[in-house]
Coordinates of C-alpha atoms and ligand atoms in Angstrom, one line a residue:
X284 CA 13.8 23.1 4.9
X285 CA 13.6 20.3 2.3
X286 CA 16.6 17.9 2.1
X287 CA 18.1 17.8 -1.3
X288 CA 20.0 15.1 -3.3
X289 CA 22.5 15.5 -6.1
X290 CA 22.6 12.1 -8.3
X291 CA 24.4 11.6 -11.7
X292 CA 25.4 8.7 -14.0
X293 CA 28.5 9.4 -16.3
X294 CA 27.6 11.5 -19.5
X295 CA 27.5 8.8 -22.4
X296 CA 29.6 8.9 -25.7
X297 CA 27.3 10.2 -28.5
X298 CA 29.2 8.0 -30.9
X299 CA 26.6 5.2 -31.4
X300 CA 23.7 3.5 -30.3
X301 CA 23.8 2.9 -26.2
X302 CA 23.6 -1.2 -25.0
X303 CA 22.1 -2.8 -22.0
X304 CA 24.8 -1.8 -20.0
X305 CA 24.4 1.5 -20.6
X306 CA 20.7 1.2 -19.9
X307 CA 21.7 -0.6 -16.4
X308 CA 23.8 2.4 -15.0
X309 CA 20.9 4.6 -15.8
X310 CA 18.0 2.5 -14.7
X311 CA 20.2 1.7 -11.4
X312 CA 20.5 6.2 -10.9
X313 CA 17.3 6.6 -11.9
X314 CA 15.5 4.1 -9.2
X315 CA 17.8 5.6 -6.4
X316 CA 16.4 8.9 -7.8
X317 CA 13.1 8.0 -7.7
X318 CA 13.4 6.2 -4.3
X319 CA 15.2 9.8 -3.0
X320 CA 11.8 11.7 -4.2
X321 CA 9.4 9.0 -2.5
X322 CA 10.8 10.2 0.7
X323 CA 10.5 13.9 0.3
X324 CA 13.6 14.9 -0.6
X325 CA 14.1 17.3 -3.8
X326 CA 16.0 15.6 -5.9
X327 CA 18.0 16.4 -8.8
X328 CA 18.9 13.5 -11.1
X329 CA 21.4 14.3 -14.4
X330 CA 22.5 12.3 -17.2
X331 CA 23.8 13.9 -20.2
X332 CA 25.9 13.4 -23.1
X333 CA 29.7 13.5 -24.1
X334 CA 30.0 14.8 -27.1
X335 CA 33.3 16.2 -28.1
X336 CA 36.6 14.0 -29.2
X337 CA 38.4 13.0 -32.2
X338 CA 36.4 9.4 -32.1
X339 CA 33.2 11.3 -32.8
X340 CA 34.8 14.1 -35.5
X341 CA 35.8 10.8 -37.3
X342 CA 32.6 8.9 -36.6
X343 CA 30.8 12.4 -38.2
X344 CA 33.6 12.4 -41.1
X345 CA 32.6 8.8 -42.2
X346 CA 29.0 9.8 -41.7
X347 CA 29.6 12.7 -44.1
X348 CA 27.7 14.9 -41.5
X349 CA 28.7 17.8 -39.6
X350 CA 29.8 16.8 -35.9
X351 CA 27.2 18.8 -34.3
X352 CA 24.5 17.3 -36.7
X353 CA 25.9 14.0 -36.1
X354 CA 25.7 14.0 -31.6
X355 CA 22.2 15.4 -32.2
X356 CA 20.7 12.5 -34.0
X357 CA 22.3 9.9 -31.4
X358 CA 21.1 12.9 -28.6
X359 CA 17.7 12.7 -29.9
X360 CA 17.9 8.2 -29.8
X361 CA 19.7 8.9 -26.4
X362 CA 16.8 10.6 -25.1
X363 CA 14.0 8.3 -26.5
X364 CA 15.6 5.2 -25.0
X365 CA 15.5 6.8 -21.7
X366 CA 11.8 7.6 -22.3
X367 CA 10.9 4.1 -23.4
X368 CA 12.7 2.7 -19.9
X369 CA 10.8 5.2 -17.9
X370 CA 14.2 6.7 -17.1
X371 CA 12.8 10.0 -15.4
X372 CA 16.2 12.4 -15.1
X373 CA 15.6 16.2 -14.2
X374 CA 18.3 17.8 -16.2
X375 CA 20.2 16.4 -19.2
X376 CA 23.4 18.3 -19.7
X377 CA 25.0 17.7 -23.4
X378 CA 28.8 18.9 -23.8
X379 CA 27.6 20.9 -26.6
X380 CA 25.3 22.9 -24.7
X381 CA 26.5 26.6 -24.4
X382 CA 26.0 26.8 -21.0
X383 CA 28.3 23.8 -20.2
X384 CA 31.0 25.4 -22.6
X385 CA 30.7 28.6 -20.7
X386 CA 31.8 26.4 -17.5
X387 CA 34.6 24.5 -19.1
X388 CA 36.3 27.3 -20.4
X389 CA 35.8 29.3 -17.2
X390 CA 37.4 26.2 -15.6
X391 CA 40.2 26.3 -17.8
X392 CA 41.2 29.8 -17.6
X393 CA 41.2 29.9 -13.6
X394 CA 43.4 27.1 -13.7
X395 CA 45.7 28.4 -16.4
X396 CA 45.7 31.9 -13.9
X397 CA 46.6 29.9 -10.6
X398 CA 49.4 28.3 -11.9
X399 CA 47.4 24.5 -12.2
X400 CA 47.4 24.4 -15.7
X401 CA 50.6 25.0 -17.7
X402 CA 52.1 24.6 -21.5
X403 CA 54.1 21.8 -22.3
X404 CA 54.9 18.7 -24.9
X405 CA 53.2 15.4 -25.0
X406 CA 54.3 12.2 -26.0
X407 CA 52.4 9.4 -25.3
X408 CA 50.8 6.0 -26.5
X409 CA 47.3 7.1 -27.9
X410 CA 44.5 5.0 -28.4
X411 CA 42.3 6.2 -30.9
X412 CA 38.5 4.1 -30.0
X413 CA 39.5 4.8 -26.0
X414 CA 40.5 8.8 -26.4
X415 CA 43.1 8.1 -23.9
X416 CA 46.7 8.6 -23.4
X417 CA 49.3 5.6 -21.5
X418 CA 52.5 5.4 -20.7
X419 CA 54.4 2.8 -21.8
X420 CA 54.2 0.8 -18.5
X421 CA 49.8 1.2 -19.1
X422 CA 50.2 -0.9 -22.0
X423 CA 49.1 -4.5 -21.7
X424 CA 51.9 -6.2 -24.6
X425 CA 52.2 -2.9 -26.6
X426 CA 48.6 -2.8 -26.7
X427 CA 45.7 -0.4 -25.2
X428 CA 44.6 -1.9 -21.6
X429 CA 41.4 -1.3 -21.7
X430 CA 40.5 -2.6 -25.8
X431 CA 43.4 -4.4 -26.3
X432 CA 43.4 -2.6 -29.9
X433 CA 46.9 -1.1 -31.5
X434 CA 47.8 2.4 -30.0
X435 CA 50.2 5.1 -31.9
X436 CA 53.0 7.0 -30.6
X437 CA 52.2 10.8 -30.6
X438 CA 53.7 14.0 -29.4
X439 CA 52.3 17.7 -29.6
X440 CA 52.2 20.6 -27.8
X441 CA 49.6 20.6 -24.8
X442 CA 48.3 22.1 -21.6
X443 CA 49.0 20.0 -18.4
X444 CA 46.9 19.9 -15.4
X445 CA 49.9 19.7 -12.5
X446 CA 47.5 16.9 -10.8
X447 CA 50.9 16.2 -8.7
X448 CA 50.8 19.2 -7.1
X449 CA 47.6 17.6 -4.7
X450 CA 48.3 13.8 -4.5
X451 CA 49.2 13.8 -1.0
X452 CA 46.4 16.2 0.0
X453 CA 43.9 13.6 -2.3
X454 CA 45.3 10.8 -0.3
X455 CA 44.6 12.4 2.9
X456 CA 41.5 12.7 1.4
X457 CA 40.5 9.7 0.8
X458 CA 41.6 8.3 4.3
X459 CA 39.9 10.3 6.0
X460 CA 36.5 10.1 4.4
X461 CA 36.2 6.1 4.4
X462 CA 32.8 6.4 2.3
X463 CA 34.0 8.5 -0.3
X464 CA 35.0 5.7 -3.0
X465 CA 32.8 2.5 -2.9
X466 CA 32.6 -0.1 -2.6
X467 CA 35.6 -0.9 -0.4
X468 CA 37.6 -3.0 -3.4
X469 CA 38.0 -0.3 -5.8
X470 CA 39.3 2.1 -3.5
X471 CA 42.0 -0.1 -2.8
X472 CA 42.8 -0.9 -5.7
X473 CA 42.4 3.4 -6.4
X474 CA 45.2 4.1 -3.7
X475 CA 47.5 0.9 -4.7
X476 CA 47.2 0.9 -8.3
X477 CA 47.2 4.6 -9.1
X478 CA 47.8 6.9 -5.9
X479 CA 50.7 5.5 -4.3
X480 CA 52.8 4.4 -7.1
X481 CA 52.8 8.5 -8.0
X482 CA 50.2 10.3 -10.1
X483 CA 52.2 12.4 -13.4
X484 CA 50.5 15.6 -14.5
X485 CA 47.3 15.2 -17.0
X486 CA 47.8 16.0 -20.4
X487 CA 44.5 18.6 -21.2
X488 CA 44.4 19.8 -24.3
X489 CA 44.5 19.1 -28.0
X490 CA 45.8 20.3 -30.7
X491 CA 45.6 17.7 -33.5
X492 CA 41.9 17.8 -34.0
X493 CA 39.3 20.4 -33.6
X494 CA 36.4 19.1 -32.1
X495 CA 36.1 19.9 -28.7
X496 CA 36.0 23.3 -26.5
X497 CA 38.6 25.5 -27.7
X498 CA 40.9 27.0 -25.3
X499 CA 39.4 30.5 -24.7
X500 CA 43.3 32.5 -24.8
X501 CA 44.4 29.9 -26.8
X502 CA 42.2 29.1 -30.0
X503 CA 44.9 26.4 -31.6
X504 CA 44.1 24.0 -28.4
X505 CA 41.2 22.1 -27.6
X506 CA 39.8 21.2 -24.2
X507 CA 40.6 17.3 -24.3
X508 CA 38.2 15.3 -22.5
X509 CA 38.4 15.1 -18.8
X510 CA 37.9 18.9 -18.3
X511 CA 35.4 18.8 -20.5
X512 CA 33.8 15.5 -19.5
X513 CA 34.0 15.9 -15.7
X514 CA 32.8 19.6 -15.4
X515 CA 29.2 18.5 -16.4
X516 CA 28.1 17.5 -12.7
X517 CA 28.7 21.1 -12.0
X518 CA 27.8 23.2 -15.4
X519 CA 24.4 21.4 -14.8
X520 CA 24.5 23.5 -11.4
X521 CA 25.1 26.5 -13.1
X522 CA 28.4 26.7 -11.5
X523 CA 30.7 29.6 -13.8
X524 CA 27.6 30.5 -16.4
X525 CA 24.8 32.1 -16.3
X526 CA 22.2 29.7 -15.9
X527 CA 20.4 28.9 -12.5
X528 CA 23.0 28.9 -9.6
X529 CA 21.9 25.7 -7.7
X530 CA 25.3 24.9 -6.3
X531 CA 24.5 26.1 -2.9
X532 CA 21.4 23.8 -2.7
X533 CA 22.6 20.6 -4.9
X534 CA 26.7 20.8 -4.4
X535 CA 28.4 18.6 -3.2
X536 CA 26.7 15.9 -5.3
X537 CA 25.5 13.4 -3.0
X538 CA 26.4 10.0 -5.5
X539 CA 27.8 10.0 -8.6
X540 CA 27.4 6.5 -9.9
X541 CA 30.1 5.1 -12.5
X542 CA 31.0 2.3 -14.0
X543 CA 34.2 0.6 -12.9
X544 CA 36.6 1.4 -15.7
X545 CA 35.9 5.0 -15.0
X546 CA 36.6 5.2 -11.4
X547 CA 39.9 6.1 -11.8
X548 CA 39.0 9.8 -13.2
X549 CA 36.4 10.4 -11.0
X550 CA 38.6 9.8 -7.7
X551 CA 41.9 11.3 -9.2
X552 CA 41.2 13.9 -11.8
X553 CA 37.9 15.2 -10.4
X554 CA 38.7 15.7 -6.9
X555 CA 41.8 17.1 -8.1
X556 CA 40.0 19.6 -10.2
X557 CA 37.6 20.5 -7.1
X558 CA 40.6 20.8 -4.8
X559 CA 42.1 23.5 -7.2
X560 CA 39.0 25.4 -7.9
X561 CA 38.3 25.2 -3.9
X562 CA 34.9 23.6 -3.9
X563 CA 34.1 20.7 -1.7
X564 CA 34.2 16.7 -3.2
X565 CA 31.5 15.0 -3.7
X566 CA 30.3 12.8 -1.3
X567 CA 30.6 9.6 -2.7
X568 CA 31.7 7.9 -5.6
X569 CA 30.5 4.3 -6.5
X570 CA 31.8 2.1 -9.1
X571 CA 29.6 -0.4 -9.9
X572 CA 30.4 -3.4 -12.4
X573 CA 30.0 -4.3 -15.5
X574 CA 27.0 -6.4 -17.6
X575 CA 28.5 -9.1 -19.5
X576 CA 28.2 -11.6 -22.2
X577 CA 29.9 -14.9 -22.0
X578 CA 32.8 -13.2 -19.7
X579 CA 33.1 -10.4 -22.1
X580 CA 32.3 -6.8 -21.2
X581 CA 30.0 -5.8 -23.7
X582 CA 31.1 -3.3 -26.6
X583 CA 29.6 -2.7 -29.9
X584 CA 32.7 -3.1 -31.2
X585 CA 32.8 -6.2 -30.4
X586 CA 29.7 -7.7 -31.9
X587 CA 28.0 -8.6 -27.9
X588 CA 25.7 -6.2 -27.7
X589 CA 21.9 -6.7 -26.2
X590 CA 20.1 -3.6 -28.0
X591 CA 17.4 -2.6 -25.3
X592 CA 15.2 -1.6 -28.1
X593 CA 14.9 -4.7 -29.2
X594 CA 14.9 -6.2 -25.6
X595 CA 11.7 -3.9 -25.4
X596 CA 10.1 -5.3 -28.2
X597 CA 9.9 -8.6 -26.7
X598 CA 9.5 -7.8 -22.9
X599 CA 7.6 -5.2 -20.0
X600 CA 10.3 -2.7 -19.6
X601 CA 9.4 -3.3 -16.4
X602 CA 10.8 -7.1 -16.2
X603 CA 13.7 -5.3 -18.1
X604 CA 14.3 -3.1 -15.4
X605 CA 13.4 -5.9 -12.6
X606 CA 16.1 -8.4 -13.5
X607 CA 19.1 -5.5 -13.8
X608 CA 18.0 -4.6 -10.8
X609 CA 17.7 -7.7 -8.8
X610 CA 20.0 -10.1 -10.7
X611 CA 23.0 -7.7 -10.6
X612 CA 24.0 -7.5 -6.7
X613 CA 25.2 -3.6 -7.0
X614 CA 28.8 -3.1 -7.1
X615 CA 29.7 -6.7 -9.2
X616 CA 29.7 -7.8 -12.3
X617 CA 26.2 -9.3 -13.8
X618 CA 25.4 -11.3 -16.5
X619 CA 22.8 -10.7 -18.9
X620 CA 21.4 -14.0 -20.7
X621 CA 18.0 -14.0 -22.2
X622 CA 16.8 -17.5 -20.8
X623 CA 18.1 -16.5 -16.7
X624 CA 16.1 -13.0 -18.2
X625 CA 12.6 -15.3 -19.0
X626 CA 12.8 -17.5 -16.1
X627 CA 13.2 -14.6 -13.1
X628 CA 10.4 -13.2 -14.9
X629 CA 8.5 -15.6 -14.8
X630 CA 9.0 -17.2 -11.5
X631 CA 9.2 -13.9 -9.7
X632 CA 6.6 -11.2 -11.7
X633 CA 4.5 -14.0 -12.8
X634 CA 4.4 -16.5 -9.9
X635 CA 4.4 -14.2 -7.0
X636 CA 3.6 -10.7 -8.1
X637 CA 1.4 -11.2 -10.3
X638 CA -0.7 -14.0 -9.0
X639 CA -0.8 -12.1 -5.8
X640 CA -2.7 -8.9 -7.1
X641 CA -4.8 -11.2 -9.5
X642 CA -5.7 -13.9 -6.9
X643 CA -6.4 -11.1 -4.7
X644 CA -8.3 -8.5 -6.8
X645 CA -10.5 -11.8 -8.3
X646 CA -11.6 -12.6 -4.3
X647 CA -12.7 -9.3 -3.7
X648 CA -14.9 -9.1 -7.3
X649 CA -16.0 -12.5 -6.4
X650 CA -16.9 -12.1 -2.9
X651 CA -17.7 -8.1 -2.5
X652 CA -18.8 -7.3 -5.7
X653 CA -15.5 -5.8 -6.7
X654 CA -15.5 -3.0 -3.0
X655 CA -12.8 -3.5 -0.9
X656 CA -13.9 -4.5 2.6
X657 CA -13.2 -3.7 6.0
X658 CA -11.1 -5.0 8.6
X659 CA -12.4 -6.6 11.8
X660 CA -10.9 -8.4 14.5
X661 CA -7.2 -9.0 13.9
X662 CA -6.1 -12.5 14.6
X663 CA -2.8 -14.1 15.4
X664 CA -2.5 -15.6 11.8
X665 CA -2.9 -12.1 10.7
X666 CA 0.0 -10.5 12.7
X667 CA 2.9 -12.1 11.2
X668 CA 2.0 -10.9 7.5
X669 CA 0.7 -7.2 9.3
X670 CA 4.5 -6.9 11.2
X671 CA 6.2 -7.7 8.0
X672 CA 4.1 -5.6 5.9
X673 CA 5.0 -2.3 8.6
X674 CA 8.7 -3.0 9.1
X675 CA 9.3 -3.2 5.3
X676 CA 9.4 0.3 4.8
X677 CA 12.5 0.5 7.2
X678 CA 14.1 -2.4 6.0
X679 CA 14.2 -1.3 2.4
X680 CA 15.3 2.5 3.2
X681 CA 18.1 1.1 5.2
X682 CA 19.2 -1.0 2.1
X683 CA 18.5 1.7 -0.5
X684 CA 20.9 3.8 1.4
X685 CA 23.4 1.3 1.7
X686 CA 22.8 1.1 -2.2
X687 CA 22.1 -2.3 -1.7
X688 CA 19.4 -2.2 -4.2
X689 CA 18.8 -6.0 -4.9
X690 CA 18.7 -6.7 -1.4
X691 CA 16.0 -3.9 -1.2
X692 CA 13.7 -6.0 -4.3
X693 CA 14.3 -8.8 -2.6
X694 CA 13.1 -7.8 1.0
X695 CA 10.2 -6.6 -0.7
X696 CA 9.6 -9.6 -2.6
X697 CA 9.8 -12.0 0.5
X698 CA 6.6 -9.8 1.8
X699 CA 5.1 -10.6 -1.7
X700 CA 5.6 -14.3 -1.0
X701 CA 4.5 -14.0 2.3
X702 CA 1.3 -12.3 1.7
X703 CA 0.9 -15.8 -0.9
X704 CA 1.4 -17.8 2.0
X705 CA -1.1 -16.0 4.1
X706 CA -3.6 -16.5 1.4
X707 CA -3.0 -20.2 1.4
X708 CA -3.2 -20.1 5.4
X709 CA -6.4 -18.3 5.6
X710 CA -8.0 -19.8 2.7
X711 CA -10.5 -17.6 1.4
X712 CA -12.1 -19.9 -0.4
X713 CA -13.2 -21.9 2.4
X714 CA -14.5 -18.4 4.1
X715 CA -16.4 -17.9 1.4
X716 CA -18.6 -20.4 1.6
X717 CA -19.8 -19.9 5.0
X718 CA -21.9 -16.1 5.2
X719 CA -20.9 -16.2 9.1
X720 CA -17.4 -16.0 8.1
X721 CA -17.9 -13.1 5.8
X722 CA -16.6 -10.0 8.2
X723 CA -13.7 -12.8 8.6
X724 CA -13.3 -13.1 4.8
X725 CA -13.4 -9.1 4.6
X726 CA -10.4 -8.8 7.3
X727 CA -8.5 -11.1 5.2
X728 CA -9.0 -9.2 2.1
X729 CA -8.7 -6.0 3.7
X730 CA -5.2 -7.1 4.8
X731 CA -4.0 -8.5 1.4
X732 CA -5.6 -5.2 -0.3
X733 CA -3.0 -3.3 2.3
X734 CA -0.1 -5.5 1.8
X735 CA -0.4 -5.2 -2.1
X736 CA -0.7 -1.2 -1.7
X737 CA 2.9 -1.3 0.3
X738 CA 4.4 -3.5 -1.8
X739 CA 3.3 -1.2 -4.8
X740 CA 4.5 2.0 -3.5
X741 CA 8.1 0.8 -2.4
X742 CA 8.3 -1.2 -5.8
X743 CA 7.6 2.5 -7.7
X744 CA 11.1 3.1 -7.9
X745 CA 12.2 0.0 -9.2
X746 CA 9.3 -1.0 -11.3
X747 CA 7.1 2.4 -11.8
X748 CA 4.5 1.2 -14.7
X749 CA 3.5 -1.7 -12.4
X750 CA 3.0 -0.2 -9.5
X751 CA 0.8 2.6 -11.3
X752 CA -1.1 -0.4 -12.8
X753 CA -1.6 -2.0 -9.6
X754 CA -2.3 2.0 -8.1
X755 CA -5.2 1.6 -10.9
X756 CA -6.5 -1.4 -10.3
X757 CA -7.0 -1.2 -6.7
X758 CA -8.0 2.3 -6.8
X759 CA -5.7 3.6 -3.8
X760 CA -5.4 7.3 -3.2
X761 CA -2.8 7.0 -0.6
X762 CA 0.4 6.6 -1.8
X763 CA 3.3 8.7 0.0
X764 CA 6.1 7.4 1.6
X765 CA 4.4 8.1 4.9
X766 CA 1.0 6.0 4.5
X767 CA 2.6 2.6 4.5
X768 CA 3.6 2.5 8.1
X769 CA 0.9 2.1 10.2
X770 CA -1.4 -0.8 8.0
X771 CA -4.1 1.0 7.6
X772 CA -3.6 3.1 4.3
X773 CA -6.2 1.4 1.9
X774 CA -9.3 2.2 1.7
X775 CA -12.7 0.2 2.4
X776 CA -15.7 0.9 0.5
X777 CA -13.3 1.5 -3.1
X778 CA -14.2 -0.2 -6.2
X779 CA -11.3 -1.7 -7.9
X780 CA -10.3 -2.2 -11.3
X781 CA -9.7 -5.7 -12.4
X782 CA -7.7 -5.1 -15.5
X783 CA -5.1 -7.1 -17.5
X784 CA -3.0 -9.7 -15.7
X785 CA 0.4 -8.0 -14.9
X786 CA 2.3 -10.3 -16.4
X787 CA 1.3 -13.2 -18.3
X788 CA 3.6 -15.7 -18.2
X789 CA 6.2 -16.5 -20.8
X790 CA 6.8 -19.7 -22.8
X791 CA 10.3 -20.0 -22.7
X792 CA 11.2 -22.1 -25.2
X793 CA 8.8 -19.9 -27.8
X794 CA 10.3 -16.6 -26.9
X795 CA 14.2 -17.5 -27.0
X796 CA 13.1 -19.0 -30.8
X797 CA 11.5 -15.3 -31.4
X798 CA 14.9 -13.5 -29.8
X799 CA 17.0 -15.7 -32.2
X800 CA 15.1 -14.3 -35.3
X801 CA 14.8 -10.8 -34.3
Ligands
MSP292 N1 32.1 9.7 -21.4 C1 32.3 8.5 -20.3 C2 31.8 8.7 -18.9 C3 31.9 10.7 -18.3 S1 31.5 10.7 -16.9 C4 32.1 12.3 -16.4 C5 32.2 7.2 -21.0 N2 31.0 7.1 -21.7 S2 30.6 6.0 -21.7 O1 29.1 5.9 -22.7 O2 31.8 5.0 -22.4 O3 30.1 4.6 -20.6 C6 29.2 5.2 -19.9 C7 28.4 4.5 -19.0 O4 28.2 3.1 -19.0 C8 30.0 4.0 -18.2 O5 29.8 4.6 -16.5 C9 30.2 3.0 -18.3 O6 31.2 1.8 -16.9 C10 29.0 2.2 -18.6 N3 28.8 0.9 -19.0 C11 29.6 0.7 -20.7 N4 29.1 -0.7 -20.8 C12 28.8 -1.3 -19.5 C13 28.3 -2.8 -19.2 N5 28.4 -3.4 -20.5 N6 28.0 -2.6 -18.3 C14 27.7 -2.0 -17.1 N7 28.1 -0.7 -17.5 C15 28.5 -0.7 -18.7 O7 32.7 6.0 -20.2

């Protein structure tokens, strides 16, 4: 039987344009999913949109649109953005999709019938933009602790989910399963700041607005945010709806990737919902950091947004993917800055990767008429490169298994640097002057082509376009994961295609000026 892998991103609010911070989350998940597919896993990568709630209802009113028409337009734009960034998702769930609505209503009813949901009155401090209620002690200087804006005191009849009933079970589960919440620091924060101080029952319905999934046995109420949103991870697998049921093969999820501010919902409410439904818990929830500009989280309302569409007009998509995956240590906050980004693109993608490919291809053209030569006698100087290339698959896999994405990339780039160094050591231009060294020259160039092939295959989850371009240039046929262990997958006698430079150098000053005016 094939191994399966199920990875998810949060579903994005369909309330406006997404910025580079959202794009970051999705690129990470896409990269991890692509890596699993490369390894041969039967993979589902799920993303989607969170389309209900007061904020969206208000945005639609402001735009004089029906809420569904309003979100339809936004969802189209989000899908276009993911296409632009080469995000290869397998499923896209919308919380307005009829199958999702059915799942959510069924879950709500099941929880109610089992006595896990009850009716009561809610009173609390509500933050409209964040769609969250806060207790007095959670407010910061009387304001919303997340966005720092004003909150209003609200009271209404509502259904409650008996979170408190499951608190001990949750704590035990987290303690017994040390990998459930990662990184470690987030786990400690959850236990000490939220679970141990005591969990309050969660308000899970609203009567004050209409744009939500109605409670099917009490139509004055709409199901409020987290039961609706979190259920997407199983509605997409056909749980309690009429779609194909993939629960048996794909649940529990292997990995929920979430930003640090929503870890809480994924490691408290979500597991408790699953306990109450008698379903197993996801194997891991990973809370990554934020992309920051000038030390602040990117936020449209605070005016500090890098628009991924504008960025994509100035730079190759793969350069953006590379920067985000390489420069931000997964788990920590990272900084996006145009200058840093251009410098990194020039240093790594033009100077190291681009140069290696173009030098090698030029030499195959110059000395062998564009046909890949064969490998003959191996010398000591070759062995260092060959062994490093052979080991690369395992090293990258280990890092990816541990979600050390940046390290995985830096290992690949070590081999790229080593290959450039190998050119300097073996001096093909000297060998090319002496007809008696033709075999030796052929071996050197074969080794370089094979090294590039392996690098290109391993880069495919990170930079899919670039990997494809290299494949077309070197015209290699073997591109699977098994073919990169023995240093023999390049076929001699095959004609290469020079094509264009992969990453032409960017003029830093000029580009920064252009960006200022865009
Ligand atoms: N709809 C909820 C999630 C429900 S999941 C069942 C939501 N949506 S969101 O659109 O606000 O955020 C989606 C994801 O984008 C979150 O994981 C969030 O952390 C991430 N990011 C938003 N801004 C970000 C940065 N500046 N940097 C990195 N990630 C960021 O929350």
